Amino acid sequence: MTMKNNEPIRKSELQEESLFEKAVGRRSFLQYAGASAAGIALVAAGCKKDRGYPDMNTGVTLDFKDDFGVLNYAYALEQLEAAFYVKVASAPPASFTAAQKAYFQDIQFHEIAHREFFKAALGTAAIGSLEVNFDSIDFTSASSVLGTAMAFEDLGVSAYNGAGPRIKSATYLLLAGKIVSVEARHAAYVRDLISNGSFADLNSLAPLGANNAGGLDAALTPDKVLATAGKYIKTKINVINL
Amino acid sequence: MNIVNILEEIEKVDGEIYERLNPRRAAMKSFFNIGKKISLAAMPLALGSMFQKAYGQTTLPTAVVDVLNFALSLEYLEYHFYNHALLGTDVTFTYPTAAAKTAITTIRDHEKAHVDLLVGALGSSARAPIAYADTDFRAGGTFATVYTDYNTFLAVAQGFEDTGVRAYKGQAGNLLVSPGVLQTALQIHSVEARHASHIRQMRTAAGTAVYKPWVSLGASGQANDSGVPQVDAVYAGEDLTVQANVNIANITGAPNATAAKLAAVESFDEPLDRASVITIANLFLQPGKKLS
C-alpha cells in the first residue's frame, strides 16, 4: 500500500505513539515507568501481593509504613557498625598507629552512641538486637579492617541520604542529618587512610548512587542497602511497606 | 523516592497534573528513558527538570526557592574561595604536596558542580551570580593572610566546610515539601562533610596541632575546636550532648566523663540557623553584596 511504502518512518512514529497512548494508557504508563525507574514500588508490591507478609516469628521486621520503620532501619545499620568497631577497637590490627587506634576508638564511641540513641528514642517500637556475621573480615589485617570500615561508612551515608526523603517528621529528619554528616566524616577519614585524597571520590561511589558531575554523594534505597549489609547480618530482616 | 506517590500527591492539589505532563510526552519519555541509565542520585534532578517543563520555571514553592538560593550563595562563596586559591595571582603560599593541591582542586570542582546544579534547578529563579570581586576572603583584615599563609587558608577552609554542613542541615526540614530537592540537598550535605573531614586532616598534616576529622571540643572544652577564636560563630551550639531528650554522654561506652562528653559532642553534628549562617557568610562579602 502507498502509505506503507511511502511513509515508513512516519508509520513507525505513529505506532510508537499508539503504544504509548493506548496500549499502556497514560496514567498506568506513569505508574509502570515510575515503579521501574525508582525500583521501589515493584518491590513493595512484591512483598505484599506475591509472597504475602513475611513470617514475623523469625528475625526482625522493618515496617516502612511510617517514620519508626526508617528509624529502625537506621538502628539496624548502627547496630552493625557499632559491633564492627567494638571488635576493632578491642583488638586493632598490629600495624595500626597510635593515632589510628585512638580514632577508631572514637568512631566506636560514636557508633555506640548512635545505636543506643535509636534504641532509647524508639523505646518499645525498637527492633531487637541483630546477630552479626563477620566471618569474612580478618580483624588482624589492617587492609581488611580499613576496607570493611570504608564499605560500612559509605553504605551508611548512602542509606541515610536515600532514606531522608522517606522521613515525614522534620525532627527525625534533622536527627538523621546530625548523624549522617558524622558518618561522612568517618568515611572520608577511612578513605584517606586507604588512599590519601579519596575522601570524596564520587566516581568510585557511583555504584552507591553518587554522581560526580553533580557533586552528589551516595544515596541508595533501603532494599539495596540491606542487600549489601545482609552479608554481615545473621538475623533475618523482613522488610514490608517499602 | 517514589515518583508514583509524588504524582498522586500532586494530583490531590493539582488535578491537572497528568494533563500538564501530557503535552510534554516527549519530555516524559526521555525522562523515563534516562531513568533506566542513570543512577538514583540523578533522579531528583531529572524529576525537577520534568516538573519545570510541566509547570514552567516558577513551580518550586517559594520556601524551596529561598532555601536553594541561600545554598547557592554559600556554594558561590566556597567555589570562589578555592578557585582563587588555585588560580589567584596574589596567592603566595605554596602547596606542601601535590596531593594537597589535588585535594583543593577536587573540592573546588565539587563546589562548582553544586553551583551549576543549583542554578539549573532554580532556572529563572536563581539569584544573581556572585563574582570573585564581590567577595572578601580576607574578611576586612581578620584573615589578612588567607592567601599568603597556607595554614590560615586551611583554617578558613575548615570554617567554610563546617559552616556548609551546618547550613544544609539547618534547612533540611524546609525541603520536606519537595522530596526530590531534599534528596539532592542531602547528597550535597554529606559531600561537604567529607570535605570538612579532609580539610581537618590537611590542617593536622600541615601544622603542629591535631584537628580531628569530626567536630570535637576545643582545648578548654569550648564548642569551637578549630583553634581560631575568630570563627566561634561557626561552632556555636556544636557542643550539644543531649539529643531528643536522650543524654548521649551516658550511652557512648566511653571510659570516663571527659571522654563521654567528647564522644557525645562528636557523634552528632548540629544545624545552624539561616540568620547565623548569613552573619558568617557576610564576613566574606563586599559591602553592597552581603546577604539578607
XYZ file of C-alpha atoms in Angstrom:
534
model
C 0.000 0.000 0.000
C 1.083 3.515 -0.653
C 1.096 4.562 2.917
C 3.259 1.643 3.943
C 5.793 2.231 1.200
C 5.971 5.969 1.217
C 5.828 6.761 4.871
C 7.517 4.020 6.812
C 9.170 6.388 9.213
C 6.021 8.251 9.979
C 4.192 4.959 10.450
C 6.696 3.761 12.969
C 6.382 7.001 14.873
C 2.643 6.545 14.943
C 2.990 3.007 16.176
C 5.195 4.153 18.950
C 2.781 6.914 19.797
C -0.070 4.456 19.752
C 1.682 2.103 22.101
C 2.406 4.966 24.402
C -1.101 6.349 24.277
C -3.408 3.337 24.081
C -1.787 0.047 24.872
C -0.486 1.145 28.228
C -2.546 4.209 28.859
C -1.216 7.475 30.084
C -1.711 7.082 33.756
C -0.800 3.439 34.075
C 2.261 4.140 31.990
C 3.313 6.721 34.512
C 2.824 4.257 37.302
C 4.637 1.467 35.498
C 7.529 3.667 34.449
C 7.694 5.299 37.826
C 7.932 1.967 39.530
C 10.661 0.617 37.337
C 12.583 3.860 37.381
C 12.579 4.197 41.116
C 12.771 0.481 41.754
C 10.663 0.827 44.849
C 7.001 0.282 44.184
C 7.517 -3.066 42.462
C 9.491 -4.339 45.401
C 6.797 -3.235 47.782
C 4.098 -4.828 45.674
C 6.140 -7.998 45.500
C 6.323 -8.154 49.257
C 2.648 -7.672 49.809
C 0.945 -9.477 46.961
C 3.224 -12.194 45.709
C 4.832 -13.538 48.790
C 2.382 -12.426 51.426
C 3.565 -10.925 54.674
C 6.857 -12.379 55.829
C 6.954 -14.679 58.793
C 7.112 -12.388 61.794
C 8.312 -15.135 64.068
C 11.819 -15.190 62.674
C 14.145 -12.235 62.651
C 13.149 -8.603 62.816
C 10.718 -6.651 60.687
C 11.325 -3.192 59.291
C 7.922 -1.746 58.505
C 8.459 1.312 56.329
C 4.862 2.477 56.642
C 5.967 5.287 58.948
C 8.999 7.063 60.414
C 9.544 4.344 63.008
C 10.373 1.982 60.172
C 13.016 4.367 58.868
C 14.428 4.903 62.356
C 14.571 1.150 62.970
C 16.341 0.771 59.630
C 18.943 3.269 60.875
C 19.057 1.435 64.204
C 19.796 -1.832 62.380
C 22.674 -0.275 60.448
C 24.081 1.400 63.556
C 23.983 -1.947 65.354
C 26.086 -3.417 62.566
C 28.585 -0.548 62.568
C 28.892 -0.488 66.346
C 29.509 -4.245 66.532
C 32.273 -3.897 63.947
C 34.056 -1.019 65.657
C 33.733 -2.560 69.119
C 35.622 -5.532 67.775
C 38.256 -3.391 66.009
C 38.786 -1.096 68.989
C 39.169 -4.019 71.402
C 41.899 -5.602 69.270
C 43.136 -3.312 66.479
C 45.386 -4.659 63.712
C 49.013 -4.679 64.863
C 50.061 -2.242 62.160
C 47.637 0.478 63.299
C 49.424 3.606 64.557
C 48.583 5.109 67.937
C 46.615 7.845 66.158
C 44.643 5.296 64.157
C 43.873 3.280 67.269
C 42.664 6.434 69.004
C 40.436 7.468 66.099
C 38.959 4.007 65.702
C 38.145 4.099 69.392
C 36.484 7.494 68.836
C 34.460 6.067 65.971
C 33.486 3.133 68.176
C 32.067 5.567 70.759
C 30.205 7.483 68.030
C 28.595 4.342 66.640
C 27.656 3.068 70.088
C 26.118 6.482 70.770
C 24.102 6.279 67.538
C 22.957 2.726 68.270
C 21.939 3.435 71.843
C 20.318 6.714 70.844
C 17.995 4.988 68.398
C 17.247 2.250 70.903
C 16.325 4.818 73.544
C 14.400 7.082 71.164
C 12.395 4.218 69.669
C 11.575 2.726 73.060
C 9.056 -0.089 72.709
C 8.959 0.413 68.930
C 12.614 -0.628 68.609
C 13.522 -3.840 66.815
C 15.567 -6.398 68.746
C 19.307 -6.878 68.724
C 20.809 -8.164 65.498
C 23.295 -11.002 65.375
C 26.217 -10.132 63.122
C 28.357 -12.302 60.886
C 31.919 -11.031 60.491
C 33.382 -14.303 59.193
C 34.562 -12.567 56.029
C 36.604 -9.974 57.932
C 40.211 -10.554 59.025
C 40.426 -8.368 62.124
C 44.210 -8.817 62.305
C 44.660 -7.301 58.854
C 44.695 -3.520 58.506
C 43.615 -3.704 54.884
C 40.669 -5.963 55.715
C 39.596 -3.741 58.613
C 40.002 -0.497 56.659
C 38.260 -1.910 53.612
C 35.313 -3.053 55.699
C 35.192 0.252 57.593
C 35.069 2.156 54.308
C 32.338 -0.102 52.980
C 30.257 0.366 56.138
C 30.722 4.138 56.296
C 29.982 4.729 52.622
C 26.989 2.406 52.830
C 25.799 4.265 55.926
C 26.000 7.594 54.118
C 24.107 6.184 51.144
C 21.481 4.728 53.474
C 20.787 7.955 55.370
C 20.797 10.005 52.182
C 18.476 7.578 50.427
C 16.106 7.287 53.369
C 15.942 11.008 54.193
C 13.109 11.832 51.780
C 11.037 8.982 53.299
C 11.024 10.685 56.686
C 7.885 12.674 57.398
C 8.844 14.411 60.629
C 11.205 17.401 60.500
C 12.519 16.428 63.932
C 13.523 12.939 62.814
C 14.907 14.267 59.544
C 17.159 16.638 61.476
C 18.334 13.860 63.785
C 19.223 11.704 60.788
C 21.034 14.718 59.326
C 23.021 15.184 62.524
C 24.244 11.593 62.236
C 24.857 11.263 58.501
C 27.430 14.054 58.381
C 29.388 12.345 61.151
C 29.293 9.125 59.133
C 30.521 11.075 56.113
C 33.404 12.468 58.188
C 34.275 8.896 59.225
C 34.036 7.722 55.630
C 36.385 10.458 54.424
C 38.881 9.703 57.193
C 38.933 5.965 56.479
C 39.141 6.548 52.739
C 42.134 8.845 53.217
C 43.846 6.144 55.303
C 43.405 3.712 52.435
C 44.317 6.201 49.721
C 45.030 9.820 50.606
C 42.833 12.139 48.580
C 39.992 9.658 48.040
C 37.855 11.301 50.764
C 35.134 12.277 48.303
C 35.894 10.213 45.220
C 32.378 10.374 43.889
C 33.206 8.337 40.799
C 34.147 5.400 42.992
C 30.885 5.924 44.882
C 28.744 5.816 41.732
C 27.652 2.205 42.428
C 26.199 3.577 45.686
C 24.287 6.272 43.823
C 26.804 9.113 43.850
C 27.011 11.476 40.891
C 30.356 13.146 40.291
C 29.068 15.560 37.665
C 26.590 16.984 40.165
C 28.982 16.799 43.121
C 26.454 14.491 44.795
C 27.225 11.861 47.421
C 25.897 8.322 47.596
C 22.176 7.593 48.070
C 20.562 4.174 47.964
C 17.094 2.868 48.649
C 16.731 0.606 51.718
C 16.293 -2.579 49.666
C 19.678 -2.066 48.018
C 21.385 -1.120 51.277
C 20.001 -4.145 53.084
C 21.012 -6.445 50.239
C 24.618 -5.349 50.791
C 24.503 -5.180 54.581
C 22.793 -8.570 54.769
C 26.086 -10.313 54.177
C 27.153 -9.205 57.653
C 23.886 -9.862 59.467
C 22.756 -13.325 60.611
C 19.372 -12.202 61.869
C 16.708 -12.310 59.181
C 15.455 -8.829 58.329
C 11.937 -8.694 56.939
C 11.029 -5.575 55.000
C 7.442 -4.540 54.486
C 5.664 -1.499 53.080
C 8.770 -0.261 51.320
C 11.662 8.436 46.461
C 8.607 7.058 44.766
C 7.551 9.040 41.740
C 4.101 7.468 41.700
C 3.395 8.738 45.171
C 4.720 12.159 44.255
C 2.454 12.346 41.227
C -0.525 11.205 43.276
C 0.216 13.753 45.974
C 0.409 16.451 43.353
C -2.842 15.264 41.847
C -4.558 15.959 45.158
C -3.762 19.654 44.855
C -3.494 19.840 41.093
C -5.977 17.612 39.297
C -4.455 18.728 36.029
C -1.039 17.239 36.672
C -1.389 14.430 34.144
C -2.832 16.849 31.599
C 0.034 19.196 32.229
C 2.503 16.400 31.727
C 0.660 15.035 28.705
C 1.576 17.743 26.179
C 5.153 17.118 27.093
C 5.078 13.429 26.356
C 8.426 13.693 24.617
C 9.929 15.154 27.764
C 8.300 12.437 29.839
C 9.578 9.700 27.588
C 13.110 10.983 27.590
C 12.888 11.380 31.337
C 11.944 7.759 31.854
C 14.435 6.525 29.289
C 17.150 8.425 31.082
C 15.918 6.827 34.281
C 16.979 3.430 33.010
C 20.512 4.585 32.521
C 21.242 6.996 35.302
C 21.681 6.400 38.976
C 19.204 7.152 41.712
C 21.411 10.106 42.547
C 20.466 11.938 39.407
C 16.779 11.078 39.551
C 15.764 14.053 41.667
C 17.371 16.401 39.187
C 15.685 14.719 36.291
C 12.428 14.878 38.209
C 12.924 18.555 38.925
C 13.571 19.195 35.295
C 10.430 17.289 34.329
C 8.288 19.374 36.644
C 9.905 22.524 35.385
C 8.833 21.509 31.916
C 5.316 20.758 33.119
C 4.795 23.905 35.136
C 7.335 26.349 33.818
C 10.182 27.579 35.923
C 8.323 29.115 38.816
C 6.840 25.904 40.143
C 9.161 25.325 43.074
C 7.432 26.502 46.226
C 8.732 29.889 47.334
C 10.170 28.426 50.507
C 12.145 25.902 48.483
C 13.409 28.583 46.107
C 14.584 30.580 49.129
C 16.482 27.617 50.527
C 18.103 26.824 47.209
C 19.165 30.435 46.624
C 20.562 30.556 50.146
C 22.525 27.375 49.410
C 23.609 28.808 46.070
C 25.088 31.882 47.764
C 27.168 29.649 50.025
C 28.291 27.471 47.138
C 29.378 30.550 45.156
C 31.435 31.670 48.154
C 33.061 28.285 48.584
C 33.774 27.958 44.889
C 35.485 31.344 44.639
C 37.415 30.730 47.839
C 39.029 27.557 46.483
C 39.210 28.641 42.873
C 41.173 31.728 43.835
C 43.498 29.610 45.980
C 44.307 27.628 42.846
C 44.413 30.396 40.260
C 44.750 33.762 42.026
C 47.835 35.754 41.070
C 48.080 37.213 44.575
C 48.291 33.775 46.181
C 51.826 33.444 47.563
C 51.660 30.312 49.681
C 52.756 27.071 48.089
C 51.023 23.765 48.498
C 53.254 21.458 50.566
C 52.480 18.452 48.372
C 50.926 17.707 45.009
C 48.256 15.769 46.892
C 47.272 18.899 48.820
C 46.719 20.863 45.638
C 44.824 17.959 44.098
C 42.530 17.817 47.123
C 41.761 21.543 46.886
C 41.080 21.051 43.186
C 38.693 18.190 43.949
C 36.838 20.323 46.455
C 36.737 23.323 44.096
C 35.287 21.109 41.371
C 32.561 19.837 43.693
C 31.619 23.366 44.727
C 31.419 24.355 41.065
C 29.226 21.329 40.378
C 26.958 22.397 43.242
C 26.710 25.930 41.854
C 25.826 24.632 38.388
C 23.335 22.155 39.763
C 21.536 24.727 41.914
C 21.482 27.290 39.109
C 19.983 24.634 36.858
C 17.374 23.608 39.398
C 16.375 27.213 40.102
C 16.222 28.254 36.467
C 14.979 31.820 36.182
C 14.509 31.953 39.960
C 18.261 31.722 40.564
C 19.861 34.621 42.379
C 22.328 36.885 40.568
C 25.753 35.215 40.318
C 28.380 36.128 42.900
C 31.682 37.073 41.266
C 35.081 36.806 42.922
C 35.154 40.632 43.016
C 32.063 40.515 45.250
C 33.927 38.522 47.887
C 36.417 39.416 50.593
C 38.063 36.284 51.916
C 40.441 38.411 53.974
C 37.282 39.355 55.884
C 38.228 43.013 56.236
C 41.647 42.031 57.585
C 40.544 39.367 60.084
C 42.176 36.771 57.850
C 44.615 39.107 56.075
C 46.989 36.247 55.299
C 44.391 33.873 53.878
C 46.144 33.758 50.505
C 49.694 34.228 51.749
C 49.775 31.699 54.561
C 48.758 28.107 53.890
C 47.684 27.447 57.467
C 45.396 30.483 57.512
C 43.925 29.362 54.220
C 43.187 25.916 55.639
C 41.743 27.379 58.838
C 39.280 29.480 56.831
C 38.565 26.463 54.614
C 37.641 24.415 57.666
C 35.320 27.190 58.770
C 33.635 27.244 55.368
C 33.156 23.486 55.215
C 31.901 23.091 58.751
C 29.529 26.036 58.174
C 28.310 24.460 54.949
C 27.485 21.197 56.695
C 25.570 23.065 59.374
C 23.745 25.276 56.901
C 22.370 22.403 54.801
C 21.395 20.522 57.946
C 19.530 23.571 59.192
C 17.484 23.824 56.002
C 16.569 20.146 55.530
C 13.230 20.497 57.284
C 12.207 23.290 54.905
C 12.643 20.889 51.987
C 10.263 18.194 53.261
C 7.680 19.577 50.831
C 9.942 18.699 47.890
C 11.338 15.181 48.374
C 13.383 15.311 45.188
C 15.054 18.554 46.181
C 15.578 17.227 49.708
C 17.299 14.155 48.285
C 19.707 16.314 46.318
C 20.373 18.641 49.252
C 21.216 15.670 51.476
C 23.673 14.419 48.875
C 25.395 17.820 48.811
C 25.338 17.974 52.609
C 27.371 14.795 53.091
C 29.872 15.778 50.411
C 30.543 18.971 52.384
C 31.101 16.795 55.462
C 33.652 14.720 53.548
C 35.402 17.948 52.543
C 35.425 19.142 56.135
C 36.943 15.862 57.286
C 39.735 16.107 54.737
C 40.493 19.789 55.346
C 40.826 18.987 59.057
C 43.294 16.227 58.193
C 45.199 18.638 55.928
C 45.452 21.116 58.802
C 46.808 18.420 61.085
C 49.343 17.385 58.439
C 50.447 20.987 57.866
C 50.964 22.126 61.438
C 51.705 21.015 64.944
C 48.183 20.928 66.353
C 45.824 17.982 65.851
C 42.349 18.550 64.419
C 40.031 15.571 64.482
C 38.203 14.780 61.220
C 34.945 15.282 63.149
C 33.797 18.280 65.178
C 35.040 17.889 68.737
C 35.548 20.247 71.672
C 38.309 22.850 71.892
C 41.268 22.557 74.249
C 39.398 24.375 77.024
C 36.189 22.453 76.460
C 34.672 25.170 74.269
C 32.419 24.380 71.307
C 34.966 25.731 68.809
C 37.625 23.064 68.203
C 39.273 24.910 65.290
C 41.826 26.812 67.368
C 40.661 30.020 65.672
C 38.605 32.150 68.070
C 37.530 34.424 65.190
C 35.268 31.627 63.948
C 33.493 30.935 67.238
C 30.198 31.640 65.462
C 30.817 28.695 63.125
C 30.763 26.308 66.079
C 28.204 27.919 68.371
C 25.999 25.140 69.742
C 28.133 22.286 68.374
C 28.764 21.171 71.970
C 25.270 19.752 72.431
C 25.272 16.464 74.377
C 21.520 15.794 74.637
C 19.589 14.653 71.551
C 15.797 14.299 71.597
C 15.900 14.165 75.406
C 18.479 11.363 75.361
C 21.666 12.212 77.255
C 24.242 10.918 74.806
C 27.117 11.251 77.268
C 25.545 8.410 79.263
C 25.430 5.941 76.382
C 28.725 6.121 74.469
C 30.526 3.393 76.408
C 33.439 5.804 76.895
C 35.592 5.048 79.950
C 35.218 8.358 81.829
C 33.111 11.505 81.947
C 35.539 13.608 79.889
C 35.752 11.037 77.105
C 31.998 10.507 77.249
C 31.297 14.220 76.793
C 33.708 14.397 73.849
C 32.083 11.348 72.259
C 28.617 12.810 72.787
C 29.626 16.078 71.105
C 31.431 14.334 68.248
C 28.763 11.774 67.428
C 26.155 14.353 66.384
C 26.753 17.384 64.144
C 24.470 20.332 64.840
C 22.499 22.540 62.432
C 22.921 26.286 62.157
C 20.010 28.613 61.539
C 19.857 30.748 58.454
C 20.479 34.087 60.191
C 23.635 32.791 61.873
C 24.938 31.367 58.602
C 24.268 34.674 56.853
C 26.197 36.564 59.536
C 29.180 34.273 58.895
C 28.873 34.445 55.104
C 28.648 38.234 55.149
C 32.114 38.438 56.712
C 33.384 37.284 53.334
C 31.265 39.503 51.072
C 31.943 43.069 49.970
C 29.672 45.883 51.182
C 26.646 46.048 48.933
C 26.944 42.354 48.147
C 26.001 40.990 51.534
C 23.174 38.520 52.038
C 19.996 39.460 53.822
